[in-house]
XYZ file of N, CA, C and O in Angstrom:
584
model
N -9.258 16.454 4.648
C -9.781 16.239 3.314
C -8.675 15.661 2.448
O -7.604 16.206 2.337
N -8.931 14.528 1.839
C -7.975 13.942 0.925
C -8.479 14.094 -0.492
O -9.630 13.823 -0.796
N -7.628 14.575 -1.354
C -8.011 14.722 -2.755
C -7.344 13.644 -3.600
O -7.281 13.763 -4.797
N -6.867 12.607 -2.967
C -6.276 11.501 -3.694
C -7.350 10.817 -4.514
O -8.480 10.638 -4.055
N -7.045 10.436 -5.743
C -8.023 9.717 -6.539
C -8.266 8.332 -5.947
O -7.496 7.861 -5.127
N -9.342 7.694 -6.390
C -9.615 6.357 -5.887
C -8.520 5.413 -6.344
O -7.791 5.681 -7.284
N -8.418 4.276 -5.672
C -7.348 3.327 -5.936
C -7.403 2.805 -7.363
O -6.390 2.588 -7.997
N -8.602 2.663 -7.929
C -8.743 2.089 -9.254
C -8.291 3.018 -10.368
O -7.928 2.563 -11.438
N -8.319 4.322 -10.152
C -7.941 5.262 -11.189
C -6.426 5.257 -11.373
O -5.689 5.350 -10.400
N -5.974 5.180 -12.626
C -4.521 5.300 -12.828
C -4.084 6.729 -12.538
O -4.796 7.676 -12.848
N -2.952 6.856 -11.918
C -2.452 8.178 -11.569
C -1.025 8.343 -12.069
O -0.302 7.373 -12.269
N -0.658 9.570 -12.259
C 0.722 9.900 -12.598
C 1.556 9.730 -11.330
O 1.185 10.228 -10.269
N 2.672 9.040 -11.435
C 3.588 8.923 -10.308
C 4.297 10.251 -10.071
O 4.440 11.064 -10.991
N 4.713 10.466 -8.850
C 5.358 11.731 -8.482
C 6.693 11.437 -7.808
O 6.748 10.712 -6.818
N 7.763 12.017 -8.365
C 9.095 11.897 -7.757
C 9.633 13.305 -7.538
O 9.682 14.105 -8.467
N 10.018 13.599 -6.312
C 10.656 14.871 -5.995
C 12.159 14.628 -5.943
O 12.612 13.754 -5.204
N 12.905 15.362 -6.721
C 14.363 15.232 -6.746
C 14.918 16.597 -6.356
O 14.752 17.577 -7.082
N 15.531 16.639 -5.189
C 15.946 17.933 -4.636
C 17.301 17.842 -3.950
O 17.788 16.760 -3.660
N 17.854 18.996 -3.672
C 19.043 19.067 -2.837
C 18.660 18.649 -1.416
O 17.582 19.028 -0.923
N 19.527 17.865 -0.808
C 19.342 17.406 0.576
C 17.946 16.793 0.768
O 17.463 16.108 -0.118
N 17.297 17.054 1.896
C 16.003 16.411 2.168
C 14.816 17.348 1.967
O 13.748 17.146 2.528
N 15.002 18.365 1.134
C 13.917 19.307 0.842
C 12.682 18.582 0.283
O 11.553 18.856 0.686
N 12.883 17.627 -0.609
C 11.763 16.895 -1.199
C 11.002 16.080 -0.163
O 9.762 16.074 -0.161
N 11.710 15.412 0.718
C 11.054 14.627 1.767
C 10.243 15.539 2.679
O 9.129 15.190 3.083
N 10.777 16.715 2.977
C 10.051 17.656 3.829
C 8.787 18.162 3.129
O 7.733 18.298 3.760
N 8.877 18.415 1.835
C 7.686 18.849 1.096
C 6.621 17.752 1.073
O 5.425 18.034 1.202
N 7.051 16.501 0.912
C 6.075 15.398 0.932
C 5.399 15.301 2.295
O 4.190 15.070 2.381
N 6.162 15.492 3.372
C 5.557 15.452 4.713
C 4.548 16.595 4.869
O 3.466 16.406 5.439
N 4.876 17.776 4.365
C 3.957 18.912 4.453
C 2.686 18.649 3.639
O 1.573 18.931 4.105
N 2.848 18.089 2.449
C 1.677 17.775 1.612
C 0.805 16.724 2.287
O -0.432 16.824 2.273
N 1.428 15.739 2.899
C 0.682 14.696 3.586
C -0.041 15.256 4.813
O -1.165 14.842 5.126
N 0.560 16.224 5.471
C -0.091 16.886 6.604
C -1.371 17.569 6.147
O -2.393 17.540 6.833
N -1.362 18.152 4.975
C -2.518 18.888 4.457
C -3.536 17.953 3.802
O -4.738 18.072 4.042
N -3.065 17.010 2.982
C -3.969 16.187 2.177
C -4.317 14.839 2.795
O -5.274 14.200 2.377
N -3.526 14.396 3.741
C -3.718 13.050 4.263
C -2.735 12.106 3.588
O -1.867 12.542 2.831
N -2.882 10.795 3.834
C -1.924 9.827 3.292
C -1.822 9.907 1.762
O -2.828 10.014 1.070
N -0.599 9.864 1.273
C -0.327 9.983 -0.160
C 0.283 8.687 -0.672
O 1.021 8.017 0.049
N -0.024 8.360 -1.917
C 0.507 7.137 -2.522
C 1.230 7.458 -3.820
O 1.096 8.553 -4.372
N 1.957 6.477 -4.309
C 2.638 6.571 -5.601
C 3.505 7.817 -5.714
O 3.451 8.545 -6.724
N 4.277 8.082 -4.679
C 5.177 9.228 -4.671
C 6.397 8.893 -3.826
O 6.348 8.018 -2.962
N 7.464 9.582 -4.104
C 8.682 9.426 -3.311
C 9.592 10.630 -3.540
O 9.316 11.467 -4.396
N 10.658 10.679 -2.778
C 11.649 11.724 -2.998
C 13.023 11.080 -3.130
O 13.281 10.016 -2.567
N 13.857 11.725 -3.897
C 15.245 11.319 -4.056
C 16.098 12.518 -3.685
O 15.962 13.587 -4.280
N 16.930 12.331 -2.685
C 17.814 13.407 -2.233
C 19.112 13.392 -3.019
O 19.667 12.331 -3.285
N 19.565 14.571 -3.366
C 20.865 14.709 -4.009
C 21.759 15.423 -2.998
O 21.503 16.580 -2.645
N 22.741 14.700 -2.515
C 23.658 15.285 -1.547
C 25.027 14.628 -1.711
O 25.241 13.853 -2.634
N 25.914 14.916 -0.861
C 27.273 14.419 -1.002
C 27.501 13.011 -0.512
O 28.632 12.521 -0.555
N 26.452 12.328 -0.060
C 26.644 10.990 0.496
C 26.677 9.896 -0.557
O 27.143 8.804 -0.269
N 26.146 10.168 -1.751
C 26.118 9.160 -2.817
C 26.864 9.661 -4.043
O 26.868 10.865 -4.328
N 27.439 8.733 -4.776
C 28.035 9.063 -6.066
C 26.914 9.385 -7.051
O 25.769 8.947 -6.870
N 27.234 10.135 -8.081
C 26.234 10.526 -9.071
C 25.548 9.295 -9.667
O 24.325 9.261 -9.811
N 26.326 8.276 -9.999
C 25.758 7.064 -10.588
C 24.754 6.387 -9.659
O 23.722 5.888 -10.110
N 25.049 6.392 -8.365
C 24.110 5.794 -7.400
C 22.822 6.602 -7.326
O 21.730 6.038 -7.207
N 22.941 7.915 -7.375
C 21.750 8.759 -7.333
C 20.897 8.538 -8.582
O 19.670 8.430 -8.491
N 21.541 8.446 -9.736
C 20.789 8.179 -10.972
C 20.102 6.823 -10.886
O 18.943 6.683 -11.280
N 20.767 5.830 -10.350
C 20.145 4.507 -10.189
C 18.919 4.598 -9.283
O 17.884 3.983 -9.564
N 19.021 5.355 -8.186
C 17.866 5.516 -7.285
C 16.718 6.227 -8.005
O 15.551 5.874 -7.835
N 17.057 7.228 -8.802
C 16.041 7.954 -9.559
C 15.365 7.046 -10.589
O 14.135 7.020 -10.699
N 16.157 6.274 -11.323
C 15.592 5.341 -12.310
C 14.676 4.330 -11.635
O 13.595 4.023 -12.152
N 15.081 3.811 -10.508
C 14.268 2.831 -9.787
C 12.963 3.458 -9.304
O 11.900 2.839 -9.397
N 13.027 4.679 -8.816
C 11.805 5.366 -8.367
C 10.845 5.556 -9.530
O 9.643 5.300 -9.403
N 11.352 5.990 -10.667
C 10.503 6.195 -11.847
C 9.909 4.870 -12.302
O 8.717 4.772 -12.602
N 10.736 3.829 -12.338
C 10.241 2.512 -12.773
C 9.119 2.022 -11.860
O 8.092 1.560 -12.318
N 9.301 2.166 -10.565
C 8.283 1.693 -9.608
C 6.989 2.492 -9.691
O 5.899 1.950 -9.497
N 7.085 3.791 -9.947
C 5.906 4.655 -9.883
C 5.187 4.820 -11.209
O 4.086 5.371 -11.240
N 5.774 4.362 -12.303
C 5.087 4.473 -13.588
C 4.108 3.321 -13.714
O 4.478 2.198 -13.987
N 2.834 3.650 -13.508
C 1.774 2.638 -13.574
C 0.976 2.792 -14.861
O -0.189 2.432 -14.927
N 1.617 3.391 -15.875
C 0.974 3.528 -17.174
C 0.610 4.951 -17.559
O 0.259 5.214 -18.704
N 0.657 5.886 -16.612
C 0.343 7.282 -16.926
C 1.583 8.170 -16.877
O 1.492 9.381 -17.013
N 2.737 7.568 -16.673
C 3.971 8.329 -16.624
C 4.279 8.825 -15.225
O 3.563 8.542 -14.266
N 5.348 9.580 -15.142
C 5.824 10.089 -13.849
C 6.204 11.550 -14.020
O 6.893 11.917 -14.977
N 5.748 12.386 -13.102
C 6.181 13.770 -13.084
C 7.326 13.878 -12.081
O 7.220 13.404 -10.951
N 8.421 14.454 -12.539
C 9.595 14.644 -11.691
C 9.664 16.131 -11.358
O 9.768 16.967 -12.250
N 9.576 16.429 -10.090
C 9.584 17.814 -9.621
C 10.932 18.078 -8.961
O 11.318 17.364 -8.033
N 11.625 19.096 -9.451
C 12.946 19.411 -8.913
C 12.944 20.812 -8.318
O 12.033 21.600 -8.562
N 14.000 21.112 -7.551
C 13.986 22.385 -6.834
C 14.426 23.590 -7.661
O 13.913 24.677 -7.467
N 15.375 23.416 -8.588
C 15.739 24.584 -9.395
C 16.382 24.176 -10.711
O 17.143 23.204 -10.765
N 16.027 24.930 -11.741
C 16.581 24.682 -13.061
C 18.084 24.945 -13.033
O 18.530 25.942 -12.472
N 18.830 24.057 -13.606
C 20.282 24.212 -13.653
C 21.004 23.528 -12.514
O 22.225 23.386 -12.553
N 20.264 23.102 -11.493
C 20.878 22.412 -10.364
C 21.094 20.934 -10.686
O 20.524 20.380 -11.620
N 21.924 20.310 -9.893
C 22.238 18.901 -10.105
C 20.989 18.008 -10.095
O 20.863 17.134 -10.964
N 20.032 18.191 -9.161
C 18.835 17.343 -9.212
C 18.107 17.425 -10.556
O 17.662 16.409 -11.089
N 18.016 18.619 -11.104
C 17.358 18.770 -12.406
C 18.197 18.129 -13.503
O 17.677 17.393 -14.352
N 19.483 18.396 -13.502
C 20.340 17.835 -14.551
C 20.305 16.312 -14.541
O 20.258 15.680 -15.597
N 20.308 15.705 -13.372
C 20.218 14.245 -13.295
C 18.861 13.761 -13.807
O 18.777 12.756 -14.504
N 17.810 14.481 -13.474
C 16.463 14.094 -13.913
C 16.325 14.200 -15.424
O 15.696 13.354 -16.065
N 16.911 15.234 -15.993
C 16.827 15.419 -17.441
C 17.480 14.267 -18.193
O 17.093 13.974 -19.330
N 18.423 13.599 -17.561
C 19.086 12.480 -18.230
C 18.128 11.313 -18.476
O 18.437 10.424 -19.268
N 16.961 11.310 -17.839
C 15.989 10.221 -18.015
C 14.928 10.537 -19.062
O 14.099 9.682 -19.381
N 14.921 11.747 -19.595
C 13.844 12.157 -20.508
C 13.676 11.219 -21.699
O 12.553 10.963 -22.120
N 14.762 10.731 -22.235
C 14.653 9.898 -23.445
C 14.389 8.429 -23.139
O 14.065 7.661 -24.035
N 14.498 8.032 -21.890
C 14.360 6.614 -21.572
C 13.132 6.266 -20.741
O 12.894 5.102 -20.453
N 12.344 7.268 -20.360
C 11.158 6.995 -19.534
C 10.067 7.992 -19.884
O 10.334 9.050 -20.459
N 8.830 7.642 -19.554
C 7.692 8.526 -19.788
C 7.597 9.494 -18.608
O 6.842 9.258 -17.662
N 8.401 10.554 -18.675
C 8.435 11.524 -17.585
C 8.351 12.939 -18.119
O 8.651 13.198 -19.279
N 7.926 13.840 -17.261
C 8.045 15.280 -17.474
C 8.814 15.807 -16.267
O 8.570 15.374 -15.139
N 9.710 16.735 -16.496
C 10.480 17.353 -15.423
C 10.014 18.797 -15.284
O 9.994 19.547 -16.257
N 9.609 19.155 -14.076
C 9.178 20.525 -13.780
C 10.071 21.044 -12.659
O 10.225 20.387 -11.630
N 10.639 22.211 -12.858
C 11.560 22.766 -11.865
C 10.869 23.815 -10.994
O 9.790 24.294 -11.325
N 11.514 24.169 -9.892
C 11.004 25.230 -9.020
C 9.897 24.783 -8.084
O 9.018 25.559 -7.722
N 9.969 23.541 -7.645
C 8.881 23.014 -6.801
C 8.655 23.878 -5.561
O 9.588 24.389 -4.948
N 7.382 24.039 -5.250
C 6.964 24.651 -3.987
C 5.692 23.934 -3.533
O 5.148 23.090 -4.267
N 5.219 24.260 -2.351
C 4.070 23.525 -1.807
C 2.797 23.717 -2.628
O 2.092 22.736 -2.889
N 2.471 24.942 -3.084
C 1.271 25.068 -3.936
C 1.355 24.188 -5.191
O 0.359 23.584 -5.595
N 2.525 24.120 -5.800
C 2.700 23.264 -6.977
C 2.456 21.809 -6.611
O 1.731 21.090 -7.310
N 3.041 21.373 -5.513
C 2.907 19.972 -5.121
C 1.462 19.609 -4.795
O 0.971 18.552 -5.189
N 0.764 20.493 -4.094
C -0.642 20.218 -3.775
C -1.477 20.121 -5.049
O -2.358 19.268 -5.162
N -1.206 20.975 -6.017
C -1.943 20.925 -7.289
C -1.667 19.619 -8.011
O -2.580 18.984 -8.552
N -0.424 19.208 -8.026
C -0.073 17.954 -8.702
C -0.793 16.781 -8.044
O -1.369 15.931 -8.732
N -0.806 16.731 -6.722
C -1.494 15.625 -6.047
C -2.988 15.631 -6.320
O -3.603 14.587 -6.436
N -3.578 16.806 -6.441
C -5.034 16.868 -6.637
C -5.430 16.720 -8.100
O -6.615 16.635 -8.395
N -4.468 16.652 -9.003
C -4.783 16.601 -10.441
C -4.082 15.455 -11.152
O -3.984 15.456 -12.376
N -3.627 14.481 -10.443
C -2.755 13.475 -11.049
C -3.425 12.439 -11.925
O -2.767 11.536 -12.434
N -4.729 12.560 -12.160
C -5.353 11.705 -13.165
C -5.288 12.370 -14.542
O -5.659 11.751 -15.535
N -4.814 13.617 -14.603
C -4.653 14.312 -15.884
C -3.566 13.633 -16.706
O -2.740 12.897 -16.181
N -3.549 13.925 -18.000
C -2.453 13.468 -18.843
C -1.166 14.131 -18.371
O -1.187 15.297 -17.938
N -0.086 13.417 -18.489
C 1.191 13.860 -17.934
C 1.601 15.255 -18.403
O 1.979 16.105 -17.593
N 1.526 15.510 -19.690
C 1.971 16.805 -20.209
C 1.087 17.939 -19.687
O 1.582 19.023 -19.359
N -0.210 17.706 -19.604
C -1.118 18.729 -19.069
C -0.880 18.948 -17.573
O -0.942 20.075 -17.089
N -0.598 17.874 -16.863
C -0.292 17.993 -15.436
C 0.965 18.828 -15.227
O 1.025 19.657 -14.314
N 1.952 18.631 -16.080
C 3.188 19.421 -15.971
C 2.896 20.910 -16.166
O 3.437 21.756 -15.445
N 2.023 21.234 -17.094
C 1.672 22.643 -17.318
C 0.897 23.206 -16.126
O 1.103 24.358 -15.723
N 0.000 22.401 -15.559
C -0.741 22.830 -14.360
C 0.222 23.067 -13.191
O 0.066 24.021 -12.425
N 1.198 22.194 -13.070
C 2.182 22.338 -11.993
C 2.943 23.650 -12.142
O 3.121 24.390 -11.165
N 3.357 23.946 -13.349
C 4.096 25.194 -13.602
C 3.246 26.411 -13.218
O 3.722 27.311 -12.521
N 1.994 26.404 -13.654
C 1.117 27.539 -13.363
C 0.862 27.675 -11.855
O 0.944 28.775 -11.301
N 0.594 26.579 -11.199
C 0.319 26.632 -9.759
C 1.533 27.074 -8.966
O 1.413 27.831 -8.002
N 2.697 26.600 -9.368
C 3.918 27.005 -8.687
C 4.149 28.500 -8.800
O 4.486 29.171 -7.823
N 3.936 29.032 -9.992
C 4.100 30.480 -10.193
C 3.078 31.284 -9.427
O 3.390 32.307 -8.810
N 1.821 30.806 -9.444
C 0.755 31.516 -8.729
C 0.944 31.463 -7.214
O 0.371 32.283 -6.493
N 1.724 30.511 -6.744
C 1.963 30.379 -5.315
C 2.978 31.376 -4.779
O 3.177 31.472 -3.573
N 3.591 32.120 -5.667
C 4.565 33.128 -5.239
C 3.875 34.479 -5.221
O 3.446 34.988 -6.258
N 3.740 35.036 -4.043
C 2.980 36.269 -3.848
C 3.771 37.197 -2.936
O 4.353 36.749 -1.945
N 3.790 38.467 -3.271
C 4.302 39.477 -2.340
C 3.084 39.934 -1.532
O 2.239 40.684 -2.034
N 2.973 39.457 -0.315
C 1.764 39.670 0.484
C 1.474 41.150 0.691
O 0.306 41.574 0.617
N 2.508 41.947 0.942
C 2.297 43.375 1.151
C 1.684 44.035 -0.069
O 0.799 44.894 0.049
N 2.109 43.646 -1.239
C 1.553 44.191 -2.474
C 0.065 43.857 -2.587
O -0.757 44.707 -2.926
N -0.283 42.622 -2.297
C -1.686 42.194 -2.373
C -2.525 42.973 -1.362
O -3.614 43.462 -1.689
N -2.008 43.105 -0.143
C -2.771 43.806 0.898
C -2.911 45.289 0.573
O -3.976 45.877 0.797
N -1.854 45.924 0.043
C -1.940 47.346 -0.333
C -2.956 47.541 -1.455
O -3.748 48.476 -1.434
N -2.938 46.645 -2.436
C -3.890 46.722 -3.548
C -5.317 46.562 -3.024
O -6.219 47.294 -3.421
N -5.490 45.642 -2.111
C -6.812 45.383 -1.535
C -7.278 46.604 -0.732
O -8.454 46.983 -0.799
N -6.367 47.225 0.016
C -6.719 48.397 0.824
C -7.116 49.580 -0.055
O -7.957 50.386 0.320
N -6.513 49.656 -1.251
C -6.864 50.737 -2.181
C -8.136 50.422 -2.955
O -8.615 51.239 -3.711
N -8.649 49.218 -2.783
C -9.884 48.836 -3.454
C -9.696 48.409 -4.889
O -10.623 48.434 -5.684
N -8.461 48.035 -5.229
C -8.200 47.587 -6.608
C -8.005 46.104 -6.652
O -7.515 45.468 -5.854
């Protein structure tokens, strides 16, 4: 099942900016679940590139993926280098930066990317948080009938 919007609908571009290849792995997992994905990419932050080169790659990704609805930049953790580099683009591009990416967040973003950028960012935050569950707690609550 693919929840990708039709080709004619404008969509928010998606850029994952993470330590190492975590973002690329998340995109592969999302594609495994949803099918082929478009208008998305990942930018790895690691020791192989200078900071300026990484920022250039990030700017180019945002420029390519902004088709008029903006770009959501999903990073792995607040305060980390991927987030700090992404925040440097806030004043120069139509982007929202959401930290703490996980697979539930990414799947929600892909299935809702015709939303307005700011609303999509809020949906991403909520889905990411809801995707964190202590399974034993849920099962114990269920067993008690609550």
